[in-house]
Tab-separated table of C-alpha atoms and ligand atoms in Angstrom:
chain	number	residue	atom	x	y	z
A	28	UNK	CA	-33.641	89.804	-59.820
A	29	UNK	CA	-31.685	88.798	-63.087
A	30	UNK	CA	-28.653	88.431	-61.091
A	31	UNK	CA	-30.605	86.052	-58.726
A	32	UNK	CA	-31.948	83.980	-62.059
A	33	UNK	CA	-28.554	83.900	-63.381
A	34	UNK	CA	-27.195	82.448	-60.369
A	35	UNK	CA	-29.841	79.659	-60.042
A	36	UNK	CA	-29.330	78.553	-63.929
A	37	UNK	CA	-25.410	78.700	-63.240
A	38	UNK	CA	-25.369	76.881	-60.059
A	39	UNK	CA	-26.923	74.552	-62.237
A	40	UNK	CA	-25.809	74.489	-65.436
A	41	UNK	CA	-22.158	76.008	-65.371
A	42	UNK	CA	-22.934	78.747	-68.120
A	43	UNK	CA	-20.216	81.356	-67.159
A	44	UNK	CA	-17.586	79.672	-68.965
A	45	UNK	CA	-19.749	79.028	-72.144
A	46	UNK	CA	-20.393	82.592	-73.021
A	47	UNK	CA	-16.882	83.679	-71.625
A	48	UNK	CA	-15.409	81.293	-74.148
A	49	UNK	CA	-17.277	82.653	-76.828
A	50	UNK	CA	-17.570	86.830	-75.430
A	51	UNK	CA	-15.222	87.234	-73.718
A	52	UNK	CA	-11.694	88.471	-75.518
A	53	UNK	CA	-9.512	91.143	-76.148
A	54	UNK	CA	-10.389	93.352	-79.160
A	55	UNK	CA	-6.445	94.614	-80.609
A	56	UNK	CA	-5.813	98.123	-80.202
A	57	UNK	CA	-5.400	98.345	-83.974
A	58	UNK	CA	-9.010	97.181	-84.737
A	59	UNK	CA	-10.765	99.465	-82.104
A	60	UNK	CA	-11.831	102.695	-83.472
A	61	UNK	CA	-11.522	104.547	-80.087
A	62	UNK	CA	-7.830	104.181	-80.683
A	63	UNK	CA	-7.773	104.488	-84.133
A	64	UNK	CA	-10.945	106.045	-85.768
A	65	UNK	CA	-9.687	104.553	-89.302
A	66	UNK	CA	-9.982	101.251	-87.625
A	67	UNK	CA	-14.276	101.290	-88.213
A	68	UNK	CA	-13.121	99.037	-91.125
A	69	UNK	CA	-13.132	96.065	-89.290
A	70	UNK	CA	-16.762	96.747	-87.857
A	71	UNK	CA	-17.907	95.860	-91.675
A	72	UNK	CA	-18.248	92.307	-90.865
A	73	UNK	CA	-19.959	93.126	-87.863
A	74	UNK	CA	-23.123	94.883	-89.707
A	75	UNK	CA	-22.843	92.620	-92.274
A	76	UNK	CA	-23.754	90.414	-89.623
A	77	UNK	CA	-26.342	92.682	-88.556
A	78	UNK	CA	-28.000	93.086	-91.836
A	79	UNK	CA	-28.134	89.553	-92.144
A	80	UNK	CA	-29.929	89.069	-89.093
A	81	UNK	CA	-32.566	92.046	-89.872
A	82	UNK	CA	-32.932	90.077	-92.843
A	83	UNK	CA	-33.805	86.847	-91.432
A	84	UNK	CA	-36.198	88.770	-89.100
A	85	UNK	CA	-38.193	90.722	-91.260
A	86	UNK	CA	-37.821	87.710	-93.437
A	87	UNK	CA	-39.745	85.153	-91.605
A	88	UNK	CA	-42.672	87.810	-90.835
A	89	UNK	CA	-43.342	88.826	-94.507
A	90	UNK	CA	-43.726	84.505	-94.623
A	91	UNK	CA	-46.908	84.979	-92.710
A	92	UNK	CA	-48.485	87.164	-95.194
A	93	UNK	CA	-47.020	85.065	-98.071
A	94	UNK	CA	-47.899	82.810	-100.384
A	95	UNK	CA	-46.004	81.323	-103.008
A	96	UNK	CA	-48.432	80.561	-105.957
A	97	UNK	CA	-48.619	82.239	-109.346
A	98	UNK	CA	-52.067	83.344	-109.025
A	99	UNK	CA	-52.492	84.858	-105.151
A	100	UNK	CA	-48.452	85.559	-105.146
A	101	UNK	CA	-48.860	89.521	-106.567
A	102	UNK	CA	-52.022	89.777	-104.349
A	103	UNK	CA	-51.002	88.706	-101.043
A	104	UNK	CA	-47.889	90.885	-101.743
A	105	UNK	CA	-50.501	93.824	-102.496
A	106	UNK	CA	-52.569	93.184	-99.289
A	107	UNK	CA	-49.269	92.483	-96.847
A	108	UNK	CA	-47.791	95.921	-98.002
A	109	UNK	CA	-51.104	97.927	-98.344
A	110	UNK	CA	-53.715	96.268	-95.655
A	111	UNK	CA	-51.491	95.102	-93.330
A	112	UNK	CA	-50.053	97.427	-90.462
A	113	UNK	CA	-46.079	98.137	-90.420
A	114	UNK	CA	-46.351	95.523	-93.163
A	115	UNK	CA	-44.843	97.903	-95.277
A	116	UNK	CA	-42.255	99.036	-92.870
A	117	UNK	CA	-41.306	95.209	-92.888
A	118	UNK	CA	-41.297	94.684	-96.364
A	119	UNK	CA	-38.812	97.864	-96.926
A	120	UNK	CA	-36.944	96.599	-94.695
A	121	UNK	CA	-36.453	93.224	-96.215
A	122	UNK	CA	-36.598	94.692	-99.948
A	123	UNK	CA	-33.781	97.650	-98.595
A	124	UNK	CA	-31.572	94.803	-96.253
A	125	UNK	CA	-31.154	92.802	-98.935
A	126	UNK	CA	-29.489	95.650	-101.184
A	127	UNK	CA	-27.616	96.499	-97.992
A	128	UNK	CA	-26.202	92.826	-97.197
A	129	UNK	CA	-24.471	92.850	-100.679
A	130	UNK	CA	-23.252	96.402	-100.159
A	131	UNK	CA	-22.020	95.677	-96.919
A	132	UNK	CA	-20.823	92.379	-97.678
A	133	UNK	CA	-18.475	93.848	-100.785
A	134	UNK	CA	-16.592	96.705	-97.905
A	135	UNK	CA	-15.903	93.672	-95.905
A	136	UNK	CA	-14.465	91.575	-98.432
A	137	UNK	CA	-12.783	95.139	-99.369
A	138	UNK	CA	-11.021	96.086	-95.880
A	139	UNK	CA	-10.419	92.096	-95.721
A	140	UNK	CA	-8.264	92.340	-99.364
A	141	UNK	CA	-6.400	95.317	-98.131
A	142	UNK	CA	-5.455	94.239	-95.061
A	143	UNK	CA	-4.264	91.150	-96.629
A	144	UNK	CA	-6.075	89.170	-94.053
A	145	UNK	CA	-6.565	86.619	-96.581
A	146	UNK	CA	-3.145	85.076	-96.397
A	147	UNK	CA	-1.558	82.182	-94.191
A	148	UNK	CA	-3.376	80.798	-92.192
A	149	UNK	CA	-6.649	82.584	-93.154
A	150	UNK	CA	-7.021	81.136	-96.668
A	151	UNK	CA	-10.106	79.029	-96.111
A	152	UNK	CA	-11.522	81.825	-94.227
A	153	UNK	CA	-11.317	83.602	-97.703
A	154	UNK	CA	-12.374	80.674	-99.520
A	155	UNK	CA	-15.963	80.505	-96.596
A	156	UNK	CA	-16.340	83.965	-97.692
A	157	UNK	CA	-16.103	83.554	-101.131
A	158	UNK	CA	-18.912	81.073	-100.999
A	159	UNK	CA	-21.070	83.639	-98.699
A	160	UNK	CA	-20.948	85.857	-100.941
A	161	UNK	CA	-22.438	84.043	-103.523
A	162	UNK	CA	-25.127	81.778	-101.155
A	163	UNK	CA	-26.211	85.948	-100.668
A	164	UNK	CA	-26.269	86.491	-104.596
A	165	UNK	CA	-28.494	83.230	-104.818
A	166	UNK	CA	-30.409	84.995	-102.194
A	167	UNK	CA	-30.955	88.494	-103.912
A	168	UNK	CA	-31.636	86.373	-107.627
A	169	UNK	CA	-34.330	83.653	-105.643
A	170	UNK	CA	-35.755	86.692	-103.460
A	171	UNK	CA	-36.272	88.968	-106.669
A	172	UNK	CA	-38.954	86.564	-108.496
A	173	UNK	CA	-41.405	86.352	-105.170
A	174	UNK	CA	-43.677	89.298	-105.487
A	175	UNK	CA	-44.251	88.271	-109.056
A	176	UNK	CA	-44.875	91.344	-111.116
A	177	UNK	CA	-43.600	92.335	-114.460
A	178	UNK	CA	-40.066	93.367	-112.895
A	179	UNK	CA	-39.504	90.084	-111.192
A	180	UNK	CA	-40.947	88.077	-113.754
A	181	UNK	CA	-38.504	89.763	-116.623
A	182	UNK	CA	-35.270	90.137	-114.127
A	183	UNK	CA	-35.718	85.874	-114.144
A	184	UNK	CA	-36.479	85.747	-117.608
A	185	UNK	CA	-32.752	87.517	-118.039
A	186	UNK	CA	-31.189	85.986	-115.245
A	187	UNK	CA	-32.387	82.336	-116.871
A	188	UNK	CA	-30.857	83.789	-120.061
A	189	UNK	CA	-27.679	83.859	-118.962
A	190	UNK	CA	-27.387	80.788	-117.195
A	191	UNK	CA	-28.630	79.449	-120.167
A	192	UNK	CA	-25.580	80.626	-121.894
A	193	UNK	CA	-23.034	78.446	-120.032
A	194	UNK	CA	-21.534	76.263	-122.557
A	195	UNK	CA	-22.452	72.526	-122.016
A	196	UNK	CA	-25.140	72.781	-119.156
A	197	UNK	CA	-26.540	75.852	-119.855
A	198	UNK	CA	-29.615	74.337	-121.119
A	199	UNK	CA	-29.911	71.820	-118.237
A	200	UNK	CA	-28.861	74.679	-115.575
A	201	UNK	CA	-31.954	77.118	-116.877
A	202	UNK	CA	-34.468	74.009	-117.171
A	203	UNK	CA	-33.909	73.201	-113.523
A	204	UNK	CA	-33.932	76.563	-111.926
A	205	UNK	CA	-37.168	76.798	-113.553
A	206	UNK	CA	-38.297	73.748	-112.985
A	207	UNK	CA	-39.874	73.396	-116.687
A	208	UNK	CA	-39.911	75.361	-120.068
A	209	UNK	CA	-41.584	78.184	-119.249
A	210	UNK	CA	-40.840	80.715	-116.042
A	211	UNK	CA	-43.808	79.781	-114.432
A	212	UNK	CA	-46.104	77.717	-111.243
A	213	UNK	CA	-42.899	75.249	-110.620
A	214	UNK	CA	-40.178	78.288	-110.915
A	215	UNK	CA	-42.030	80.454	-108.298
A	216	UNK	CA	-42.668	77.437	-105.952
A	217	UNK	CA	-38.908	76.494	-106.246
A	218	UNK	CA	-38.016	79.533	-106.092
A	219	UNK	CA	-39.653	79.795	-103.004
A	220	UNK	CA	-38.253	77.343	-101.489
A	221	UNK	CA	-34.308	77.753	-102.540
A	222	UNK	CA	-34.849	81.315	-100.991
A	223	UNK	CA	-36.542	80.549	-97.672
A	224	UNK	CA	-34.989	76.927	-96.974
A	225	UNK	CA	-32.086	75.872	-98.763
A	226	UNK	CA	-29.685	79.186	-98.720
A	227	UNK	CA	-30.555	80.538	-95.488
A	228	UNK	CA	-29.396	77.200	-94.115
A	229	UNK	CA	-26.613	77.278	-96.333
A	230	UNK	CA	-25.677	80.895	-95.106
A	231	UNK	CA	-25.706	79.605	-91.569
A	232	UNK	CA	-23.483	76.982	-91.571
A	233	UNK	CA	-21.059	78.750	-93.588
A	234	UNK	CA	-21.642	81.748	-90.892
A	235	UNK	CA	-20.558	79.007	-88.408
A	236	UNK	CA	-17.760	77.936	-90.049
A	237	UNK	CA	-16.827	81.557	-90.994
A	238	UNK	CA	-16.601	82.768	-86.701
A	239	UNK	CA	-15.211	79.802	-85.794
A	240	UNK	CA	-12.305	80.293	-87.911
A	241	UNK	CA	-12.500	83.911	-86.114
A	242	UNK	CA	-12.205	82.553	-83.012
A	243	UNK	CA	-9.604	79.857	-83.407
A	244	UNK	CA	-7.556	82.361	-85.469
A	245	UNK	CA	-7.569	85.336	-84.256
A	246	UNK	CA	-8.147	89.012	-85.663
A	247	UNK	CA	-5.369	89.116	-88.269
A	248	UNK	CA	-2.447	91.757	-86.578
A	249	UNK	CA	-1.883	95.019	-87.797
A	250	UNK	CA	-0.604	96.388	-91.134
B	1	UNK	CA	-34.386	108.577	-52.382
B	2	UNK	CA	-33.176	111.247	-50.902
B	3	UNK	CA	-30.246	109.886	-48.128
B	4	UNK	CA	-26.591	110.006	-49.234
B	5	UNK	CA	-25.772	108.511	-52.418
B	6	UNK	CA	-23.027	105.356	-50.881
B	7	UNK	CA	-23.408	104.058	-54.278
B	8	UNK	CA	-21.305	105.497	-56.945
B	9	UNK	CA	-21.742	103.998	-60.280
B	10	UNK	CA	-18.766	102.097	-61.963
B	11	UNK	CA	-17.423	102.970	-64.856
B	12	UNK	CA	-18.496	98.991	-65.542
B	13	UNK	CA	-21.887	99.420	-64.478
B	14	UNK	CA	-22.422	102.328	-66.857
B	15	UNK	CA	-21.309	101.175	-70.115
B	16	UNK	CA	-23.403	98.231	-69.346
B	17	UNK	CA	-26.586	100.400	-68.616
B	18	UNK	CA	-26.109	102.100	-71.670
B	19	UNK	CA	-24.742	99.786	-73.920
B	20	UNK	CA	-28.057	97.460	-72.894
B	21	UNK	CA	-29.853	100.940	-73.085
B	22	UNK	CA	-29.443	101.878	-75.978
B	23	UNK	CA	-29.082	97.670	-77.935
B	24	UNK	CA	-32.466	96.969	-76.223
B	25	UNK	CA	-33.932	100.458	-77.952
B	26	UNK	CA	-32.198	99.307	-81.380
B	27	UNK	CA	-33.855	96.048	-81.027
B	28	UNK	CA	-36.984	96.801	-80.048
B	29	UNK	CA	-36.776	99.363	-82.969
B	30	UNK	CA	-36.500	96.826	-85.116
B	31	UNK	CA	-38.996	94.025	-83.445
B	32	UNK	CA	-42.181	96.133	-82.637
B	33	UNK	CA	-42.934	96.546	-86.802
B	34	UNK	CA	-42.422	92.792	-86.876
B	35	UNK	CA	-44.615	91.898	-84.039
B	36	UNK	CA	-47.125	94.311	-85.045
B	37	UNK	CA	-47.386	93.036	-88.213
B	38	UNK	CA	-47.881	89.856	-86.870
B	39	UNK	CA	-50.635	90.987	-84.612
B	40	UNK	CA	-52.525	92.707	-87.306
B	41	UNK	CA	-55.212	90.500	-87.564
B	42	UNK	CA	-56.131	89.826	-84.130
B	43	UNK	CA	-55.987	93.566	-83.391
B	44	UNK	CA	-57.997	95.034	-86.472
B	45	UNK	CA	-61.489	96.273	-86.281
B	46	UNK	CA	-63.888	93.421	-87.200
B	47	UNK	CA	-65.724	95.860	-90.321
B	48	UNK	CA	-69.920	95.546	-90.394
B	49	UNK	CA	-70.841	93.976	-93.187
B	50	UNK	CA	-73.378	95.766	-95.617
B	51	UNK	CA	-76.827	94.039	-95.787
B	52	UNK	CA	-77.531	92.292	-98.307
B	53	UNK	CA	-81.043	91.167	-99.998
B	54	UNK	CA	-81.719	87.245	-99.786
B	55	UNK	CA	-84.302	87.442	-102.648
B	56	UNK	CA	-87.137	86.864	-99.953
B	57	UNK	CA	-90.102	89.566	-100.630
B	58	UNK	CA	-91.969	90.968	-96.951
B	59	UNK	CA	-94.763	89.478	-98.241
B	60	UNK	CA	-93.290	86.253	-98.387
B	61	UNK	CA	-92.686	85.572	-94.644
B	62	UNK	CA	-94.825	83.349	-92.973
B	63	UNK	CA	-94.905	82.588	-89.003
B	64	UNK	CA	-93.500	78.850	-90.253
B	65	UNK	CA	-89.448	79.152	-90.032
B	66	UNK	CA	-88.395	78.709	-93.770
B	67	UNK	CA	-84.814	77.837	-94.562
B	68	UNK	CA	-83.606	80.846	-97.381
B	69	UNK	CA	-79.781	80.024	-98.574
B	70	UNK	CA	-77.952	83.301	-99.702
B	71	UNK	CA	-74.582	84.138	-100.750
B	72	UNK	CA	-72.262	85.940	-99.000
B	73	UNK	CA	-69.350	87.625	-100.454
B	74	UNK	CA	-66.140	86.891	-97.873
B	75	UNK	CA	-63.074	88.607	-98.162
B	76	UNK	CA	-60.175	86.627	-96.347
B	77	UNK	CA	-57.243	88.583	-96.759
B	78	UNK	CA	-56.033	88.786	-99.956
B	79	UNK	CA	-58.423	85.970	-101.103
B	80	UNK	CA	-62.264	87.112	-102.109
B	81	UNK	CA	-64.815	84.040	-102.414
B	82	UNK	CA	-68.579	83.800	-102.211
B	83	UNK	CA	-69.867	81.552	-99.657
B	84	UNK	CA	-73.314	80.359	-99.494
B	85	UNK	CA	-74.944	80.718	-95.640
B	86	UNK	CA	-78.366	80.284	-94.825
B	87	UNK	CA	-80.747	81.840	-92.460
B	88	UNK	CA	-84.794	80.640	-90.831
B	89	UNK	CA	-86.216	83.369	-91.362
B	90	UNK	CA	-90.289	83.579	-89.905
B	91	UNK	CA	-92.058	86.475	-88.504
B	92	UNK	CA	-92.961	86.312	-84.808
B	93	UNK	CA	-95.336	89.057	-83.255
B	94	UNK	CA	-95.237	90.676	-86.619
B	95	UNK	CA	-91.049	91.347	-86.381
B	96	UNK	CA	-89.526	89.486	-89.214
B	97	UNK	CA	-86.963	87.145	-87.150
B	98	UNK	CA	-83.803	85.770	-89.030
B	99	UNK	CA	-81.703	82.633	-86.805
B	100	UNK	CA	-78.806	81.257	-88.171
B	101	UNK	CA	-78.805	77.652	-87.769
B	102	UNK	CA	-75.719	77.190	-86.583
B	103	UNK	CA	-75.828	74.996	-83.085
B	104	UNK	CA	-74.779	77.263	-80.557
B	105	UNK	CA	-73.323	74.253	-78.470
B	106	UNK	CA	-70.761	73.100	-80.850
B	107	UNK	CA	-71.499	74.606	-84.291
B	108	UNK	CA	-73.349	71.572	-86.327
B	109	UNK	CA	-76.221	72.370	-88.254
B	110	UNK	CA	-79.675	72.381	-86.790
B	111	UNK	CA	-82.854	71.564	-88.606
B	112	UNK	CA	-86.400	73.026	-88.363
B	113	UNK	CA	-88.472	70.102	-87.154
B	114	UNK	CA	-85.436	68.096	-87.712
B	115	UNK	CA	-86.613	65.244	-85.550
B	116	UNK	CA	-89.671	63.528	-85.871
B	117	UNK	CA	-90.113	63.445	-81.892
B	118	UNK	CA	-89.923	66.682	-81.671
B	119	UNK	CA	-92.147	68.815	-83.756
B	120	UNK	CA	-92.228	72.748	-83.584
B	121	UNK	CA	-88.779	72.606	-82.728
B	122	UNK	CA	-84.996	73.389	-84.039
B	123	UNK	CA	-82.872	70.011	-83.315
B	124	UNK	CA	-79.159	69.555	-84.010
B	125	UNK	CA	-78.639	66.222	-84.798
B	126	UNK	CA	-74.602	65.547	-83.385
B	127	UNK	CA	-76.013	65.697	-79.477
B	128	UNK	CA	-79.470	66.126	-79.273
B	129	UNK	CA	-79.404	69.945	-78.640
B	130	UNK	CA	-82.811	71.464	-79.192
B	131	UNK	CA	-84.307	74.999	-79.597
B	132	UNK	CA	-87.879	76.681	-79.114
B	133	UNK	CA	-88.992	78.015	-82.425
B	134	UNK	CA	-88.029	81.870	-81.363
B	135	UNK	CA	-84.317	80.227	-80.807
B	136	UNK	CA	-84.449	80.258	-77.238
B	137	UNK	CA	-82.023	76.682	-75.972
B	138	UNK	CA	-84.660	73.773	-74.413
B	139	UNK	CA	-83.018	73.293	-71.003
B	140	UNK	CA	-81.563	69.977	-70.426
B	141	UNK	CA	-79.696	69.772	-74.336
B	142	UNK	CA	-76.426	70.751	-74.768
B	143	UNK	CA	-76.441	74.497	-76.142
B	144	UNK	CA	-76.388	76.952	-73.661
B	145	UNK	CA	-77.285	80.101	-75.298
B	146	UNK	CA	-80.050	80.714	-78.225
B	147	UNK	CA	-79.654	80.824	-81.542
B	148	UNK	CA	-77.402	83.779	-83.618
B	149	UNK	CA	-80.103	86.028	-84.975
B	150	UNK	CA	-78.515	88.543	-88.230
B	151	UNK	CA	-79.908	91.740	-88.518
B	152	UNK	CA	-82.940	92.412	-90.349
B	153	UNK	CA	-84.057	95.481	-92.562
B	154	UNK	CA	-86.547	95.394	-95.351
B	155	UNK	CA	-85.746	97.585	-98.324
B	156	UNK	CA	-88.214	98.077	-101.278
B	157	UNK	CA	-90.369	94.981	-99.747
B	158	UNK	CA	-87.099	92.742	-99.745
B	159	UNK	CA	-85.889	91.307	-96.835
B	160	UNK	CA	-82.092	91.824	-96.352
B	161	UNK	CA	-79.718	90.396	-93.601
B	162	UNK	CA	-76.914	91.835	-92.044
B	163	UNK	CA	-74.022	90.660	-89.231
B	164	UNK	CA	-75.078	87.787	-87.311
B	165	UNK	CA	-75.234	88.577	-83.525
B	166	UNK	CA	-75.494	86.487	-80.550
B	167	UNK	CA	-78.371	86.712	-78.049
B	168	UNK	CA	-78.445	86.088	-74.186
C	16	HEM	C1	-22.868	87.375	-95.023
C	16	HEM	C2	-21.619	87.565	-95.258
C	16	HEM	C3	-20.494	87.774	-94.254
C	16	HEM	C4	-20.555	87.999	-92.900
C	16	HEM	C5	-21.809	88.103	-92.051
C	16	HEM	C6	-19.205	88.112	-92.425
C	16	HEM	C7	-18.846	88.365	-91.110
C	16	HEM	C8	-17.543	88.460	-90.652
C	16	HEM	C9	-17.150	88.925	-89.355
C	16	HEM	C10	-18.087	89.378	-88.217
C	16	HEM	C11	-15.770	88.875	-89.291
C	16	HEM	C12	-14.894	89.332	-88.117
C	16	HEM	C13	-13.941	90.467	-88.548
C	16	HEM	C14	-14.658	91.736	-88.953
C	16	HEM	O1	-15.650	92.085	-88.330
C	16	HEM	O2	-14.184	92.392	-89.873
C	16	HEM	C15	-15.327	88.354	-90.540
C	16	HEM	C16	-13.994	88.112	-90.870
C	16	HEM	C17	-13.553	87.627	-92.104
C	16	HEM	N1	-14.287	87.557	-93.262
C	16	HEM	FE1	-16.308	87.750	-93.364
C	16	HEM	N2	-18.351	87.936	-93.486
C	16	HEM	C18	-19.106	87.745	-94.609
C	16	HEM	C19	-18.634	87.591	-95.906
C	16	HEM	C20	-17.297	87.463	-96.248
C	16	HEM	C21	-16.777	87.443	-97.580
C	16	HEM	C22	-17.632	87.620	-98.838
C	16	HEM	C23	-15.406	87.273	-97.495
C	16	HEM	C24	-14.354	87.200	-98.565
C	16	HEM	C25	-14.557	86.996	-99.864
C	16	HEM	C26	-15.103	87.173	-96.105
C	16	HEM	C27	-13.812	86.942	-95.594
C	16	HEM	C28	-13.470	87.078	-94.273
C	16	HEM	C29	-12.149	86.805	-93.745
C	16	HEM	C30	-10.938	86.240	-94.525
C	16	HEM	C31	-12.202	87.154	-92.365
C	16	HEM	C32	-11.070	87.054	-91.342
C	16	HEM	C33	-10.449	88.431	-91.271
C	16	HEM	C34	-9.612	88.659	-90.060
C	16	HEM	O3	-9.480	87.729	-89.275
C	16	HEM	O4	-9.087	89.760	-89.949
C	16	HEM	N3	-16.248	87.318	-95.361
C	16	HEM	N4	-16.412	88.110	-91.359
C	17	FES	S1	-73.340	70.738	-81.842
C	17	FES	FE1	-75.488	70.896	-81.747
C	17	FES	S2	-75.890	69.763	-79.978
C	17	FES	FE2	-73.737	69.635	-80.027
């Protein structure tokens, strides 16, 4: 039966080689841990992969629950976690992912440094990854302020602080983040938006960028 | 079922059974909270509502349909408003009757004796529909069922309503 379909949209459509180009290559001996168990390393990317995806899930289902507005923001948190069913199955695993990307993220970057995958001809790999990893910080700061209680509100406050502290634009850095004076209406709605619009798109298309690198390049060979 | 097995499975054909096995079980893991989340409120218990009193003493109902407006406390998620609804409320046969006057054809408002033609009568003025004054639809007008009724239940010689339910 899914054979049959298959055949009918390839007849058509010529899809074999599209997802052999993209699925269908050796993995090194030195990078599969059924040869080498040591070599689970290089799965780190992988789940960090993974996470992210989780992430984006549960992510766009807690966005039907809600809203981003200083005076329903705590409550529909409240009611999504409390009221709704499995909503708080969802939120943990949105509020636990998003510890997990950056943990996951950092023994990537790790086996990547010791490996010393970094070098010629994988530099602007590097430099991709560099910026993922902070278009995920962005993620964790933006993400943090949403439920709008007394921990988000004061983990902005300091967050703001330090910004602030940046010699030159500091002052101009803080005042549009917040969108104002005061941590307030315009900083959760911008917030909002930074966190569900601008990064993940960012994250995408540096995603892209980062495994098409992958592909053209290669795994890097073995110590 | 039970012939000779002519068809051994591949070493192929294995690792893809249980590689799809056992990704389909770790994505459905992680899916069915999502989805049921997102079903929620189409799959949760509609709750009864408790009655409430519409400041309209027993002694107060006539057999004339009189229009009482009462507020209604609505909880929409996370949001909790008080919404004004209204009910005719006339006693018929003794039974204190309560009709919401919402047009069962397309949900406009009727009117007691809304239309000088037609006197005695509910009439909803966007198509003409028309109702008996028990409710019951005048055949030949749009609506094609009677009017809601809410529950009724007097308590302490007030008249309180409860969930509107449809008739017929
Ligand atoms: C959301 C964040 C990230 C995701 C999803 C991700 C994903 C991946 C994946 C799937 C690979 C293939 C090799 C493997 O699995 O180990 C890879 C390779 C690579 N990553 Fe990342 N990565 C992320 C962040 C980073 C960061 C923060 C850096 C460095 C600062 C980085 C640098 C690299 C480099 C240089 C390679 C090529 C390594 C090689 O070819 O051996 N990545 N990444
Ligand atoms: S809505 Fe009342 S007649 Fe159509």
């Amino acid at each position: 039966m899914l054979q049959k379909i298959y055949d009918w949209l390839d007849t058509r459509l010529d899809i074999t080689p599209m997802w052999r180009d993209i699925a269908d290559h050796e993995v090194p001996e030195h990078v599969n841990p059924a040869h080498h168990f040591s070599a689970f390393v290089y799965c780190f990317g992988g789940l960090t992969f993974f996470v992210v995806v989780i992430q984006i899930l549960s992510g766009m289902f807690l966005t039907m629950y809600y809203v981003p507005d200083i005076v329903h923001a705590y409550e529909s948190v409240y009611y999504l976690q409390n009221e709704v069913t499995h909503g708080m199955i969802v939120r943990g695993m949105h509020h636990w992912g998003a510890s997990l990307v950056i943990v996951m993220m950092f023994l990537h970057t790790l086996r990547v440094f010791f490996t010393g995958s970094y070098k010629k001809p994988r530099e602007l790999n590097w430099v991709v990854g560099v910026l993922l990893f902070f278009v995920v910080l962005g993620l964790g700061f933006t993400g943090y302020l949403l439920p709008w209680d007394m921990k988000a509100y004061f983990a902005t406050v300091v967050g703001l602080e330090i910004a602030e502290s940046a010699p030159i634009i500091g002052g101009f850095a803080s005042t549009l983040l917040a969108g104002g004076e005061i941590i307030g209406a315009q900083t959760l709605a911008r917030f909002f938006a930074i966190h569900v619009f601008f990064l993940p798109g960012a994250l995408l298309g540096l995603l892209g960028a980062h495994f098409y690198m992958i592909r053209k390049q290669g795994i890097s060979g073995p110590l | 079922m039970s012939e000779e097995r002519k068809h051994r499975v591949s070493r192929r054909q294995f690792l893809t059974y249980t590689l799809t096995g056992v990704g389909g079980f770790m994505a459905a893991g992680m899916l069915s909270p999502m989805v049921r989340m997102a079903l929620d409120p189409a799959l949760e218990d509609t709750d009864d509502s408790d009655f409430i009193s519409i400041g309209l003493s027993e002694d107060d109902v006539t057999e004339e349909p009189q229009l009482v407006n009462f507020d209604v406390e609505i909880e929409d998620g996370w949001y909790t408003s008080e919404q004004t609804q209204s009910a005719y409320v006339f006693r018929q046969d003794g039974e204190i009757l309560a009709l919401s006057p919402i047009c069962t054809h397309l949900g406009c408002t009727v009117g007691w004796e809304g239309n000088q033609d037609y006197p005695d009568q509910f009439y909803c003025p966007c198509h003409h529909g028309r109702f008996e004054p028990d409710g019951t639809n005048i055949q030949g007008t749009p609506p094609t069922r009677p009017l809601d009724v809410y529950e009724v239940e007097v308590r302490d010689g007030m008249v309180h309503l409860g969930n509107i339910r449809e008739r017929g």
